[in-house]
PDB file of C-alpha atoms in Angstrom:
ATOM      1  CA  MET E  23       0.000   0.000   0.000  1.00  0.00           C
ATOM      2  CA  VAL E  24       1.210   3.484  -0.917  1.00  0.00           C
ATOM      3  CA  VAL E  25       0.361   6.255   1.545  1.00  0.00           C
ATOM      4  CA  VAL E  26      -0.070   9.739   0.068  1.00  0.00           C
ATOM      5  CA  THR E  27      -0.413  12.433   2.710  1.00  0.00           C
ATOM      6  CA  GLY E  28      -1.986  15.660   1.543  1.00  0.00           C
ATOM      7  CA  GLY E  29      -3.624  13.360  -0.991  1.00  0.00           C
ATOM      8  CA  ALA E  30      -6.676  15.579  -1.432  1.00  0.00           C
ATOM      9  CA  GLY E  31      -4.515  18.648  -1.974  1.00  0.00           C
ATOM     10  CA  PHE E  32      -3.031  20.087  -5.135  1.00  0.00           C
ATOM     11  CA  ILE E  33       0.195  18.147  -5.700  1.00  0.00           C
ATOM     12  CA  GLY E  34      -0.904  15.123  -3.680  1.00  0.00           C
ATOM     13  CA  SER E  35      -4.085  14.482  -5.654  1.00  0.00           C
ATOM     14  CA  CYS E  36      -2.176  14.892  -8.915  1.00  0.00           C
ATOM     15  CA  CYS E  37       0.224  12.242  -7.633  1.00  0.00           C
ATOM     16  CA  VAL E  38      -2.667   9.865  -6.927  1.00  0.00           C
ATOM     17  CA  TRP E  39      -4.049  10.535 -10.410  1.00  0.00           C
ATOM     18  CA  GLU E  40      -0.717   9.627 -12.009  1.00  0.00           C
ATOM     19  CA  LEU E  41      -0.411   6.516  -9.834  1.00  0.00           C
ATOM     20  CA  ASN E  42      -3.866   5.479 -11.041  1.00  0.00           C
ATOM     21  CA  LYS E  43      -2.771   5.964 -14.645  1.00  0.00           C
ATOM     22  CA  ALA E  44       0.104   3.578 -13.911  1.00  0.00           C
ATOM     23  CA  GLY E  45      -2.381   1.004 -12.614  1.00  0.00           C
ATOM     24  CA  ILE E  46      -1.692   1.632  -8.914  1.00  0.00           C
ATOM     25  CA  CYS E  47      -4.845   1.908  -6.793  1.00  0.00           C
ATOM     26  CA  ASP E  48      -3.673   0.391  -3.494  1.00  0.00           C
ATOM     27  CA  ILE E  49      -3.430   3.886  -2.045  1.00  0.00           C
ATOM     28  CA  LEU E  50      -4.302   5.278   1.376  1.00  0.00           C
ATOM     29  CA  ILE E  51      -5.073   9.000   1.149  1.00  0.00           C
ATOM     30  CA  VAL E  52      -4.312  11.014   4.273  1.00  0.00           C
ATOM     31  CA  ASP E  53      -5.525  14.598   4.608  1.00  0.00           C
ATOM     32  CA  HIS E  54      -7.741  16.983   6.546  1.00  0.00           C
ATOM     33  CA  LEU E  55     -10.702  18.232   4.550  1.00  0.00           C
ATOM     34  CA  GLY E  56     -12.437  20.522   7.026  1.00  0.00           C
ATOM     35  CA  SER E  57     -14.943  22.776   5.276  1.00  0.00           C
ATOM     36  CA  SER E  58     -12.871  23.336   2.129  1.00  0.00           C
ATOM     37  CA  ASP E  59     -13.757  22.236  -1.374  1.00  0.00           C
ATOM     38  CA  LYS E  60     -10.636  20.166  -1.865  1.00  0.00           C
ATOM     39  CA  TRP E  61     -12.721  17.005  -1.452  1.00  0.00           C
ATOM     40  CA  LYS E  62     -13.527  17.598  -5.133  1.00  0.00           C
ATOM     41  CA  ASN E  63      -9.941  16.619  -5.942  1.00  0.00           C
ATOM     42  CA  LEU E  64     -10.789  13.087  -4.806  1.00  0.00           C
ATOM     43  CA  VAL E  65     -13.658  12.654  -7.255  1.00  0.00           C
ATOM     44  CA  GLY E  66     -12.618  10.346 -10.064  1.00  0.00           C
ATOM     45  CA  LEU E  67      -9.582   8.942  -8.234  1.00  0.00           C
ATOM     46  CA  SER E  68      -9.197   5.285  -7.244  1.00  0.00           C
ATOM     47  CA  PHE E  69      -7.854   4.485  -3.766  1.00  0.00           C
ATOM     48  CA  LEU E  70      -8.313   2.018  -0.920  1.00  0.00           C
ATOM     49  CA  ASP E  71      -9.323   4.453   1.780  1.00  0.00           C
ATOM     50  CA  TYR E  72      -9.275   8.012   3.054  1.00  0.00           C
ATOM     51  CA  ILE E  73      -8.296   8.888   6.626  1.00  0.00           C
ATOM     52  CA  ASP E  74      -7.862  12.122   8.557  1.00  0.00           C
ATOM     53  CA  LYS E  75      -4.247  13.111   9.183  1.00  0.00           C
ATOM     54  CA  ASP E  76      -4.453  12.975  12.991  1.00  0.00           C
ATOM     55  CA  THR E  77      -6.123   9.570  13.031  1.00  0.00           C
ATOM     56  CA  PHE E  78      -3.522   8.279  10.585  1.00  0.00           C
ATOM     57  CA  LEU E  79      -0.604   9.378  12.740  1.00  0.00           C
ATOM     58  CA  THR E  80      -2.142   7.760  15.817  1.00  0.00           C
ATOM     59  CA  ARG E  81      -2.663   4.497  13.962  1.00  0.00           C
ATOM     60  CA  LEU E  82       0.791   4.650  12.403  1.00  0.00           C
ATOM     61  CA  GLU E  83       2.468   5.053  15.788  1.00  0.00           C
ATOM     62  CA  SER E  84       0.312   2.268  17.267  1.00  0.00           C
ATOM     63  CA  ARG E  85       1.867   0.021  14.574  1.00  0.00           C
ATOM     64  CA  MET E  86      -1.436  -0.689  12.841  1.00  0.00           C
ATOM     65  CA  TYR E  87       0.175  -0.328   9.411  1.00  0.00           C
ATOM     66  CA  ASP E  88       3.488  -2.060  10.070  1.00  0.00           C
ATOM     67  CA  ASP E  89       2.853  -4.863   7.597  1.00  0.00           C
ATOM     68  CA  SER E  90       0.908  -3.016   4.911  1.00  0.00           C
ATOM     69  CA  ILE E  91       2.808   0.139   3.909  1.00  0.00           C
ATOM     70  CA  THR E  92       5.327  -0.147   1.077  1.00  0.00           C
ATOM     71  CA  ALA E  93       5.843   3.568   0.440  1.00  0.00           C
ATOM     72  CA  ILE E  94       4.967   6.941   1.933  1.00  0.00           C
ATOM     73  CA  VAL E  95       4.792  10.065  -0.217  1.00  0.00           C
ATOM     74  CA  HIS E  96       4.398  12.890   2.276  1.00  0.00           C
ATOM     75  CA  PHE E  97       2.982  16.097   0.782  1.00  0.00           C
ATOM     76  CA  GLY E  98       0.751  17.047   3.704  1.00  0.00           C
ATOM     77  CA  ALA E  99       1.579  20.461   5.178  1.00  0.00           C
ATOM     78  CA  CYS E 100       0.364  23.990   5.626  1.00  0.00           C
ATOM     79  CA  SER E 101       1.745  25.549   2.436  1.00  0.00           C
ATOM     80  CA  ALA E 102       0.790  29.159   3.174  1.00  0.00           C
ATOM     81  CA  THR E 103       3.960  31.254   2.992  1.00  0.00           C
ATOM     82  CA  THR E 104       2.060  34.048   4.765  1.00  0.00           C
ATOM     83  CA  GLU E 105       1.018  31.921   7.779  1.00  0.00           C
ATOM     84  CA  LYS E 106       1.988  33.752  10.985  1.00  0.00           C
ATOM     85  CA  ASN E 107       1.182  31.049  13.551  1.00  0.00           C
ATOM     86  CA  ALA E 108       4.652  29.649  14.150  1.00  0.00           C
ATOM     87  CA  ASP E 109       3.456  27.044  16.657  1.00  0.00           C
ATOM     88  CA  TYR E 110       0.986  25.679  14.104  1.00  0.00           C
ATOM     89  CA  LEU E 111       3.652  25.463  11.395  1.00  0.00           C
ATOM     90  CA  MET E 112       6.107  23.762  13.743  1.00  0.00           C
ATOM     91  CA  GLU E 113       3.523  21.172  14.757  1.00  0.00           C
ATOM     92  CA  ASN E 114       1.871  20.640  11.378  1.00  0.00           C
ATOM     93  CA  ASN E 115       4.906  20.832   9.091  1.00  0.00           C
ATOM     94  CA  TYR E 116       7.980  19.985  11.140  1.00  0.00           C
ATOM     95  CA  ARG E 117       6.856  17.736  13.994  1.00  0.00           C
ATOM     96  CA  TYR E 118       4.314  15.763  11.970  1.00  0.00           C
ATOM     97  CA  THR E 119       7.025  14.893   9.444  1.00  0.00           C
ATOM     98  CA  LEU E 120       9.436  14.076  12.264  1.00  0.00           C
ATOM     99  CA  ARG E 121       7.007  11.616  13.828  1.00  0.00           C
ATOM    100  CA  MET E 122       6.492   9.876  10.488  1.00  0.00           C
ATOM    101  CA  ALA E 123      10.247   9.675   9.972  1.00  0.00           C
ATOM    102  CA  ARG E 124      10.699   8.085  13.386  1.00  0.00           C
ATOM    103  CA  TRP E 125       8.218   5.387  12.349  1.00  0.00           C
ATOM    104  CA  TRP E 126      10.137   4.944   9.087  1.00  0.00           C
ATOM    105  CA  GLU E 127      13.380   4.555  11.075  1.00  0.00           C
ATOM    106  CA  MET E 128      11.977   1.272  12.404  1.00  0.00           C
ATOM    107  CA  HIS E 129      10.721   0.227   8.932  1.00  0.00           C
ATOM    108  CA  GLN E 130      13.501   1.163   6.574  1.00  0.00           C
ATOM    109  CA  SER E 131      12.311  -1.118   3.798  1.00  0.00           C
ATOM    110  CA  VAL E 132       9.501   1.414   3.266  1.00  0.00           C
ATOM    111  CA  ARG E 133      10.223   4.060   0.623  1.00  0.00           C
ATOM    112  CA  PHE E 134       9.856   7.478   2.286  1.00  0.00           C
ATOM    113  CA  ILE E 135       9.619  10.616   0.141  1.00  0.00           C
ATOM    114  CA  TYR E 136       8.735  13.965   1.682  1.00  0.00           C
ATOM    115  CA  ALA E 137       8.092  17.464   0.336  1.00  0.00           C
ATOM    116  CA  SER E 138      10.504  20.206   1.269  1.00  0.00           C
ATOM    117  CA  SER E 139      10.406  23.592  -0.470  1.00  0.00           C
ATOM    118  CA  ALA E 140      12.433  26.134  -2.427  1.00  0.00           C
ATOM    119  CA  ALA E 141      11.346  28.570   0.299  1.00  0.00           C
ATOM    120  CA  THR E 142      14.171  27.074   2.376  1.00  0.00           C
ATOM    121  CA  TYR E 143      16.686  28.907   0.157  1.00  0.00           C
ATOM    122  CA  GLY E 144      15.663  32.326   1.428  1.00  0.00           C
ATOM    123  CA  ASN E 145      16.896  35.185  -0.740  1.00  0.00           C
ATOM    124  CA  GLY E 146      19.201  32.879  -2.677  1.00  0.00           C
ATOM    125  CA  GLU E 147      22.427  34.466  -1.454  1.00  0.00           C
ATOM    126  CA  HIS E 148      23.959  30.986  -1.251  1.00  0.00           C
ATOM    127  CA  GLY E 149      22.427  29.843  -4.517  1.00  0.00           C
ATOM    128  CA  TYR E 150      19.947  27.025  -5.108  1.00  0.00           C
ATOM    129  CA  ASP E 151      22.256  24.039  -4.788  1.00  0.00           C
ATOM    130  CA  ASP E 152      20.554  20.971  -3.249  1.00  0.00           C
ATOM    131  CA  ASP E 153      23.781  19.742  -1.622  1.00  0.00           C
ATOM    132  CA  GLU E 154      22.840  18.601   1.903  1.00  0.00           C
ATOM    133  CA  SER E 155      26.208  19.686   3.291  1.00  0.00           C
ATOM    134  CA  LYS E 156      25.183  23.309   2.631  1.00  0.00           C
ATOM    135  CA  LEU E 157      21.908  23.178   4.564  1.00  0.00           C
ATOM    136  CA  ASP E 158      23.195  25.087   7.570  1.00  0.00           C
ATOM    137  CA  MET E 159      24.086  28.039   5.338  1.00  0.00           C
ATOM    138  CA  LEU E 160      20.465  28.629   4.301  1.00  0.00           C
ATOM    139  CA  ARG E 161      18.320  31.366   5.845  1.00  0.00           C
ATOM    140  CA  PRO E 162      14.586  31.054   5.002  1.00  0.00           C
ATOM    141  CA  LEU E 163      12.695  34.343   4.808  1.00  0.00           C
ATOM    142  CA  ASN E 164       9.406  33.141   6.294  1.00  0.00           C
ATOM    143  CA  MET E 165       8.185  30.720   8.927  1.00  0.00           C
ATOM    144  CA  TYR E 166       6.806  28.309   6.339  1.00  0.00           C
ATOM    145  CA  GLY E 167      10.247  27.984   4.760  1.00  0.00           C
ATOM    146  CA  TYR E 168      11.837  27.526   8.159  1.00  0.00           C
ATOM    147  CA  SER E 169       9.395  24.765   9.150  1.00  0.00           C
ATOM    148  CA  LYS E 170      10.507  22.847   6.056  1.00  0.00           C
ATOM    149  CA  HIS E 171      14.183  23.687   6.503  1.00  0.00           C
ATOM    150  CA  LEU E 172      14.225  22.459  10.092  1.00  0.00           C
ATOM    151  CA  PHE E 173      13.226  18.927   9.107  1.00  0.00           C
ATOM    152  CA  ASP E 174      15.805  18.923   6.281  1.00  0.00           C
ATOM    153  CA  GLN E 175      18.478  19.727   8.871  1.00  0.00           C
ATOM    154  CA  VAL E 176      17.322  17.046  11.304  1.00  0.00           C
ATOM    155  CA  ALA E 177      17.122  14.440   8.530  1.00  0.00           C
ATOM    156  CA  PHE E 178      20.688  15.275   7.516  1.00  0.00           C
ATOM    157  CA  ARG E 179      22.104  15.199  11.040  1.00  0.00           C
ATOM    158  CA  ARG E 180      20.463  11.867  11.857  1.00  0.00           C
ATOM    159  CA  GLY E 181      21.706  10.266   8.656  1.00  0.00           C
ATOM    160  CA  TRP E 182      18.221   9.699   7.293  1.00  0.00           C
ATOM    161  CA  LEU E 183      19.038  11.411   4.000  1.00  0.00           C
ATOM    162  CA  GLY E 184      21.254   8.463   3.161  1.00  0.00           C
ATOM    163  CA  HIS E 185      18.022   6.461   2.749  1.00  0.00           C
ATOM    164  CA  ILE E 186      15.027   8.767   2.245  1.00  0.00           C
ATOM    165  CA  VAL E 187      14.236  11.511  -0.290  1.00  0.00           C
ATOM    166  CA  GLY E 188      13.386  15.168   0.303  1.00  0.00           C
ATOM    167  CA  LEU E 189      12.072  17.165  -2.650  1.00  0.00           C
ATOM    168  CA  LYS E 190      12.437  20.956  -2.802  1.00  0.00           C
ATOM    169  CA  PHE E 191       9.522  22.079  -4.938  1.00  0.00           C
ATOM    170  CA  PHE E 192       9.825  25.392  -6.738  1.00  0.00           C
ATOM    171  CA  ASN E 193       6.767  27.318  -8.049  1.00  0.00           C
ATOM    172  CA  VAL E 194       4.282  24.594  -8.970  1.00  0.00           C
ATOM    173  CA  PHE E 195       1.066  25.440 -10.840  1.00  0.00           C
ATOM    174  CA  GLY E 196      -1.652  23.539 -12.673  1.00  0.00           C
ATOM    175  CA  PRO E 197      -5.035  21.815 -12.358  1.00  0.00           C
ATOM    176  CA  GLY E 198      -6.169  20.964  -8.848  1.00  0.00           C
ATOM    177  CA  GLU E 199      -5.084  24.168  -7.095  1.00  0.00           C
ATOM    178  CA  TYR E 200      -8.484  25.912  -7.171  1.00  0.00           C
ATOM    179  CA  HIS E 201      -9.099  25.389  -3.440  1.00  0.00           C
ATOM    180  CA  LYS E 202      -5.906  27.108  -2.276  1.00  0.00           C
ATOM    181  CA  GLY E 203      -7.283  30.645  -2.104  1.00  0.00           C
ATOM    182  CA  GLU E 204      -4.508  33.234  -1.921  1.00  0.00           C
ATOM    183  CA  MET E 205      -1.931  30.458  -2.258  1.00  0.00           C
ATOM    184  CA  GLN E 206      -3.111  29.635  -5.783  1.00  0.00           C
ATOM    185  CA  SER E 207      -0.666  30.408  -8.555  1.00  0.00           C
ATOM    186  CA  VAL E 208      -0.905  33.830 -10.186  1.00  0.00           C
ATOM    187  CA  ILE E 209      -2.071  32.008 -13.311  1.00  0.00           C
ATOM    188  CA  ALA E 210      -5.124  30.601 -11.549  1.00  0.00           C
ATOM    189  CA  LYS E 211      -5.892  33.809  -9.651  1.00  0.00           C
ATOM    190  CA  ALA E 212      -5.436  36.170 -12.601  1.00  0.00           C
ATOM    191  CA  TYR E 213      -7.085  34.121 -15.331  1.00  0.00           C
ATOM    192  CA  SER E 214     -10.640  35.469 -15.079  1.00  0.00           C
ATOM    193  CA  ARG E 215      -9.491  39.096 -15.334  1.00  0.00           C
ATOM    194  CA  VAL E 216      -7.125  38.278 -18.183  1.00  0.00           C
ATOM    195  CA  ARG E 217     -10.001  36.542 -19.974  1.00  0.00           C
ATOM    196  CA  ASP E 218     -12.568  39.290 -19.339  1.00  0.00           C
ATOM    197  CA  GLU E 219     -10.475  42.478 -19.412  1.00  0.00           C
ATOM    198  CA  GLY E 220      -7.084  41.535 -20.835  1.00  0.00           C
ATOM    199  CA  ILE E 221      -5.414  42.910 -17.689  1.00  0.00           C
ATOM    200  CA  ILE E 222      -3.088  41.349 -15.128  1.00  0.00           C
ATOM    201  CA  THR E 223      -1.635  42.995 -12.019  1.00  0.00           C
ATOM    202  CA  LEU E 224       1.927  42.286 -10.871  1.00  0.00           C
ATOM    203  CA  PHE E 225       3.971  43.612  -7.966  1.00  0.00           C
ATOM    204  CA  LYS E 226       6.348  46.482  -8.521  1.00  0.00           C
ATOM    205  CA  SER E 227      10.036  45.888  -7.887  1.00  0.00           C
ATOM    206  CA  TYR E 228      11.781  47.549  -4.953  1.00  0.00           C
ATOM    207  CA  ARG E 229      15.294  46.733  -6.108  1.00  0.00           C
ATOM    208  CA  LEU E 230      17.189  48.785  -8.658  1.00  0.00           C
ATOM    209  CA  ASP E 231      18.611  45.656 -10.320  1.00  0.00           C
ATOM    210  CA  TYR E 232      15.117  44.373 -11.209  1.00  0.00           C
ATOM    211  CA  ARG E 233      12.651  46.314 -13.324  1.00  0.00           C
ATOM    212  CA  ASP E 234       8.948  45.978 -12.517  1.00  0.00           C
ATOM    213  CA  GLY E 235       7.788  42.486 -13.409  1.00  0.00           C
ATOM    214  CA  GLU E 236      11.305  41.224 -14.067  1.00  0.00           C
ATOM    215  CA  GLN E 237      11.489  39.455 -10.714  1.00  0.00           C
ATOM    216  CA  ASN E 238      11.630  35.807 -11.686  1.00  0.00           C
ATOM    217  CA  ARG E 239      10.803  32.286 -10.580  1.00  0.00           C
ATOM    218  CA  ASP E 240      11.370  28.705 -11.617  1.00  0.00           C
ATOM    219  CA  PHE E 241       7.764  27.941 -12.591  1.00  0.00           C
ATOM    220  CA  ILE E 242       7.037  24.217 -12.985  1.00  0.00           C
ATOM    221  CA  TYR E 243       3.847  22.590 -14.270  1.00  0.00           C
ATOM    222  CA  VAL E 244       2.388  20.120 -11.789  1.00  0.00           C
ATOM    223  CA  LYS E 245       2.463  17.279 -14.323  1.00  0.00           C
ATOM    224  CA  ASP E 246       6.225  17.707 -14.677  1.00  0.00           C
ATOM    225  CA  ALA E 247       6.697  17.883 -10.912  1.00  0.00           C
ATOM    226  CA  ILE E 248       4.777  14.634 -10.421  1.00  0.00           C
ATOM    227  CA  ALA E 249       6.740  12.885 -13.168  1.00  0.00           C
ATOM    228  CA  MET E 250       9.861  13.576 -11.097  1.00  0.00           C
ATOM    229  CA  VAL E 251       8.197  12.402  -7.871  1.00  0.00           C
ATOM    230  CA  LEU E 252       7.204   9.101  -9.460  1.00  0.00           C
ATOM    231  CA  TRP E 253      10.729   8.656 -10.790  1.00  0.00           C
ATOM    232  CA  PHE E 254      11.943   8.684  -7.191  1.00  0.00           C
ATOM    233  CA  LEU E 255       9.201   6.278  -6.169  1.00  0.00           C
ATOM    234  CA  SER E 256      10.459   3.787  -8.754  1.00  0.00           C
ATOM    235  CA  ASN E 257      14.207   4.426  -8.398  1.00  0.00           C
ATOM    236  CA  THR E 258      14.782   3.395  -4.825  1.00  0.00           C
ATOM    237  CA  ASP E 259      18.561   3.695  -4.998  1.00  0.00           C
ATOM    238  CA  ALA E 260      18.265   7.495  -5.139  1.00  0.00           C
ATOM    239  CA  HIS E 261      18.280   9.271  -1.784  1.00  0.00           C
ATOM    240  CA  GLY E 262      18.948  12.707  -0.323  1.00  0.00           C
ATOM    241  CA  ILE E 263      17.529  16.151  -1.109  1.00  0.00           C
ATOM    242  CA  TYR E 264      16.702  17.147  -4.685  1.00  0.00           C
ATOM    243  CA  ASN E 265      15.336  20.248  -6.373  1.00  0.00           C
ATOM    244  CA  ILE E 266      12.085  19.868  -8.307  1.00  0.00           C
ATOM    245  CA  GLY E 267      12.005  22.603 -10.916  1.00  0.00           C
ATOM    246  CA  THR E 268      12.681  23.254 -14.580  1.00  0.00           C
ATOM    247  CA  GLY E 269      16.143  24.739 -14.106  1.00  0.00           C
ATOM    248  CA  ARG E 270      14.947  27.855 -15.947  1.00  0.00           C
ATOM    249  CA  ALA E 271      14.106  31.204 -14.337  1.00  0.00           C
ATOM    250  CA  ARG E 272      11.325  33.136 -16.069  1.00  0.00           C
ATOM    251  CA  SER E 273      10.034  36.595 -15.219  1.00  0.00           C
ATOM    252  CA  TRP E 274       6.540  37.519 -14.100  1.00  0.00           C
ATOM    253  CA  ASN E 275       6.323  39.570 -17.285  1.00  0.00           C
ATOM    254  CA  ASP E 276       7.034  36.402 -19.277  1.00  0.00           C
ATOM    255  CA  LEU E 277       4.233  34.665 -17.385  1.00  0.00           C
ATOM    256  CA  ALA E 278       1.824  37.523 -18.109  1.00  0.00           C
ATOM    257  CA  HIS E 279       2.569  37.534 -21.840  1.00  0.00           C
ATOM    258  CA  ALA E 280       2.178  33.745 -21.978  1.00  0.00           C
ATOM    259  CA  MET E 281      -1.247  34.131 -20.350  1.00  0.00           C
ATOM    260  CA  PHE E 282      -2.277  36.826 -22.830  1.00  0.00           C
ATOM    261  CA  LYS E 283      -1.294  34.584 -25.726  1.00  0.00           C
ATOM    262  CA  ALA E 284      -3.056  31.494 -24.346  1.00  0.00           C
ATOM    263  CA  ALA E 285      -6.208  33.549 -23.639  1.00  0.00           C
ATOM    264  CA  HIS E 286      -6.062  35.164 -27.113  1.00  0.00           C
ATOM    265  CA  LYS E 287      -5.607  38.681 -25.723  1.00  0.00           C
ATOM    266  CA  SER E 288      -3.209  40.307 -28.147  1.00  0.00           C
ATOM    267  CA  ASP E 289      -3.761  43.706 -26.506  1.00  0.00           C
ATOM    268  CA  GLY E 290      -3.219  42.473 -22.951  1.00  0.00           C
ATOM    269  CA  ARG E 291      -1.951  44.993 -20.408  1.00  0.00           C
ATOM    270  CA  ILE E 292       0.148  44.636 -17.262  1.00  0.00           C
ATOM    271  CA  GLU E 293      -0.559  46.904 -14.284  1.00  0.00           C
ATOM    272  CA  TYR E 294       2.141  47.128 -11.618  1.00  0.00           C
ATOM    273  CA  ILE E 295       0.883  47.569  -8.068  1.00  0.00           C
ATOM    274  CA  GLU E 296       2.490  48.217  -4.700  1.00  0.00           C
ATOM    275  CA  MET E 297       3.660  45.173  -2.785  1.00  0.00           C
ATOM    276  CA  PRO E 298       2.237  44.946   0.757  1.00  0.00           C
ATOM    277  CA  GLU E 299       4.749  46.102   3.358  1.00  0.00           C
ATOM    278  CA  SER E 300       4.423  42.756   5.132  1.00  0.00           C
ATOM    279  CA  LEU E 301       5.829  40.936   2.091  1.00  0.00           C
ATOM    280  CA  ARG E 302       8.693  43.195   1.086  1.00  0.00           C
ATOM    281  CA  LYS E 303      11.265  41.862   3.545  1.00  0.00           C
ATOM    282  CA  GLN E 304      10.490  38.212   2.774  1.00  0.00           C
ATOM    283  CA  TYR E 305      10.083  38.451  -0.981  1.00  0.00           C
ATOM    284  CA  GLN E 306      12.278  36.284  -3.201  1.00  0.00           C
ATOM    285  CA  TYR E 307      13.378  38.227  -6.289  1.00  0.00           C
ATOM    286  CA  THR E 308      14.708  35.175  -8.089  1.00  0.00           C
ATOM    287  CA  THR E 309      14.662  31.373  -7.843  1.00  0.00           C
ATOM    288  CA  THR E 310      16.198  28.805 -10.173  1.00  0.00           C
ATOM    289  CA  ALA E 311      16.481  25.117  -9.421  1.00  0.00           C
ATOM    290  CA  THR E 312      19.951  23.657  -9.847  1.00  0.00           C
ATOM    291  CA  LEU E 313      19.318  20.249 -11.459  1.00  0.00           C
ATOM    292  CA  THR E 314      22.852  18.834 -11.571  1.00  0.00           C
ATOM    293  CA  LYS E 315      22.240  16.413  -8.714  1.00  0.00           C
ATOM    294  CA  LEU E 316      18.902  15.301 -10.164  1.00  0.00           C
ATOM    295  CA  ARG E 317      20.516  14.516 -13.510  1.00  0.00           C
ATOM    296  CA  LEU E 318      23.425  12.671 -11.918  1.00  0.00           C
ATOM    297  CA  ALA E 319      20.901  10.511 -10.070  1.00  0.00           C
ATOM    298  CA  GLY E 320      19.513   9.474 -13.446  1.00  0.00           C
ATOM    299  CA  CYS E 321      16.290  11.465 -13.714  1.00  0.00           C
ATOM    300  CA  THR E 322      16.214  12.792 -17.277  1.00  0.00           C
ATOM    301  CA  HIS E 323      12.656  14.141 -17.376  1.00  0.00           C
ATOM    302  CA  GLU E 324      12.449  17.312 -19.480  1.00  0.00           C
ATOM    303  CA  CYS E 325       9.856  19.853 -18.392  1.00  0.00           C
ATOM    304  CA  LEU E 326       7.537  21.796 -20.656  1.00  0.00           C
ATOM    305  CA  HIS E 327       8.494  25.383 -21.302  1.00  0.00           C
ATOM    306  CA  LEU E 328       6.445  28.007 -19.505  1.00  0.00           C
ATOM    307  CA  GLU E 329       4.482  29.051 -22.588  1.00  0.00           C
ATOM    308  CA  ALA E 330       3.460  25.485 -23.450  1.00  0.00           C
ATOM    309  CA  SER E 331       2.417  24.596 -19.919  1.00  0.00           C
ATOM    310  CA  ILE E 332       0.402  27.806 -19.458  1.00  0.00           C
ATOM    311  CA  GLU E 333      -1.292  27.221 -22.796  1.00  0.00           C
ATOM    312  CA  GLU E 334      -2.357  23.727 -21.740  1.00  0.00           C
ATOM    313  CA  TYR E 335      -3.476  24.861 -18.293  1.00  0.00           C
ATOM    314  CA  ILE E 336      -5.592  27.702 -19.658  1.00  0.00           C
ATOM    315  CA  GLN E 337      -6.991  26.093 -22.795  1.00  0.00           C
ATOM    316  CA  GLU E 338      -7.689  22.639 -21.377  1.00  0.00           C
ATOM    317  CA  TYR E 339      -8.647  23.485 -17.797  1.00  0.00           C
ATOM    318  CA  LEU E 340      -9.205  27.098 -16.768  1.00  0.00           C
ATOM    319  CA  ALA E 341     -11.074  28.091 -19.928  1.00  0.00           C
ATOM    320  CA  PHE E 342     -13.673  25.394 -19.240  1.00  0.00           C
ATOM    321  CA  GLY E 343     -13.799  25.786 -15.477  1.00  0.00           C
ATOM    322  CA  LYS E 344     -12.532  22.249 -15.122  1.00  0.00           C
ATOM    323  CA  THR E 345     -11.547  21.089 -11.687  1.00  0.00           C
ATOM    324  CA  HIS E 346      -8.942  18.467 -10.893  1.00  0.00           C
ATOM    325  CA  SER E 347     -11.368  15.584 -11.237  1.00  0.00           C
ATOM    326  CA  ALA E 348     -12.161  16.581 -14.834  1.00  0.00           C
ATOM    327  CA  ARG E 349      -8.648  15.828 -16.052  1.00  0.00           C
TER     328      ARG E 349
END
């Protein structure tokens, strides 16, 4: 049985969908639905059972699953980079993962893959190299990034990274993110205004070395991200921390123009707005995944370019109001 935590969420449900396409349905989905609409991400998926995240952890630690789990893919976390409740992030992101890893330590035949984040790199002053020996040099800019970074450090110091896999996801977008509110990608949030008015708003730059809209990110389509995840699920000799990105930095202006083209808005217009004061000190002006380690491990997956992935996302999903389950 494969356990997918956060399995009703954006990346997790896409992972389950791809596992289903590969003929794998012996899946236990772990999540917390609450009053959100992310339950819709489960519609159309095939899996053995769904269980709430707290109940799962209790059962895991009581050894109920000792003989049934073959792999854990741990996506479950609070992914809000603006979350201010540090205690919640420490408990939900760091300590939850730690408790699962302690169970894995007694069951090392189980494949354990967990989601870290590019937010751990902070402002990028030390680059975006996924070499574990450089972890202590990193300075995350927000509490979300730190909650992910802390487990990376513990996993390295305890020697777990010689057996398990941590994946540092860069800016993932695509079908299935509709429930994430303010944490949706700009593509998902801006689409309706681009469609109706041909206008998109982007943050102004507050650094002289970046013009407005030229701040950049490594944007990766969710289908490409999951292809890399499943490579690690199959290639059990690979271990350690790896970046999950395209290896290409693209500007927000590039993203806007790709949206205009995909939405057939030849006269599209970008409006630059003030960035909230609360974000300015923790804003990343650039991110680019270094993929050297990933390639040396043997993963040769080539990601779609930004324009092609945005075109598919808009024309096959957003334009029709399709949710995750309609893929």
